[in-house]
Short mmCIF file of C-alpha atoms in Angstrom, two decimals:
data_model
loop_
_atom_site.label_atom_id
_atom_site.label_comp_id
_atom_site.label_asym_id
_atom_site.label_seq_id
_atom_site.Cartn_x
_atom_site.Cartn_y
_atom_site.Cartn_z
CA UNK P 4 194.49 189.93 43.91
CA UNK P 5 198.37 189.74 43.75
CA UNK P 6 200.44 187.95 45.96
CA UNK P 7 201.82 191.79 47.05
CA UNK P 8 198.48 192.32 48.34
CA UNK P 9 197.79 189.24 50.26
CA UNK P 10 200.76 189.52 51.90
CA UNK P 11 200.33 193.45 52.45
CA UNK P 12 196.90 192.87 54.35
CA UNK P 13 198.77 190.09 56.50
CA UNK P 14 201.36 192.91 57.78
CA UNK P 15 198.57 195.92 57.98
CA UNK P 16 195.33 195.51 56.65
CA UNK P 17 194.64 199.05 56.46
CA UNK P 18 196.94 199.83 54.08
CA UNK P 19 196.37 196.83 51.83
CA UNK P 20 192.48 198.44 51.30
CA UNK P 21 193.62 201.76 50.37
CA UNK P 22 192.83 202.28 46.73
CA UNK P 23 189.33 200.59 47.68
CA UNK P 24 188.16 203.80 48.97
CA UNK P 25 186.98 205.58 52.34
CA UNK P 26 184.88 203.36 53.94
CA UNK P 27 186.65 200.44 53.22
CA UNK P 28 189.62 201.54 55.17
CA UNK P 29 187.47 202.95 58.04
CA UNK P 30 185.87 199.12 58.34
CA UNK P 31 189.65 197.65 58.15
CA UNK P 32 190.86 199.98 60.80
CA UNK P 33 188.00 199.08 63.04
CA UNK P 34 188.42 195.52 62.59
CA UNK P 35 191.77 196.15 63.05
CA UNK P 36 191.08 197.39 66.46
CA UNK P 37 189.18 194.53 67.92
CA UNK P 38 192.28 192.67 66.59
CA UNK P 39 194.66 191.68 63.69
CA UNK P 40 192.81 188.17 62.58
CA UNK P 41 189.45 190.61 61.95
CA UNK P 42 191.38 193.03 60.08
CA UNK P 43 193.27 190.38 58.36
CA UNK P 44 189.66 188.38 57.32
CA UNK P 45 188.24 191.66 56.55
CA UNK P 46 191.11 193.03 54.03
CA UNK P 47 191.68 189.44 52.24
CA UNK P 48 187.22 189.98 51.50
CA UNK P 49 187.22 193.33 50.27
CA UNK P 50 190.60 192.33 48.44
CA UNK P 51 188.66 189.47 46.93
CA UNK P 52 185.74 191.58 45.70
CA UNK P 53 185.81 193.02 41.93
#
């Protein structure tokens, strides 16, 4: 996880998630929804998977 990404999912967390496939962009958007700290916590996991 580079610091470009971090700091991507802190600005849109969408867009961070993007190479990560469908569904994990559908579950960022929707976290994203109910509010930024969600979509935030739920880039910086998927991020933090291998």
């Amino acid at each position: 996880m580079s610091i470009f990404r971090v700091l991507l999912s802190i600005i849109f967390p969408p867009l961070a998630v993007f190479d990560r496939g469908c569904g994990s962009i559908l579950i960022v958007c929707l976290l994203t929804l109910c509010g930024w700290i969600p979509g935030v916590i739920g880039a910086l996991v998927i991020l933090n998977k291998n």
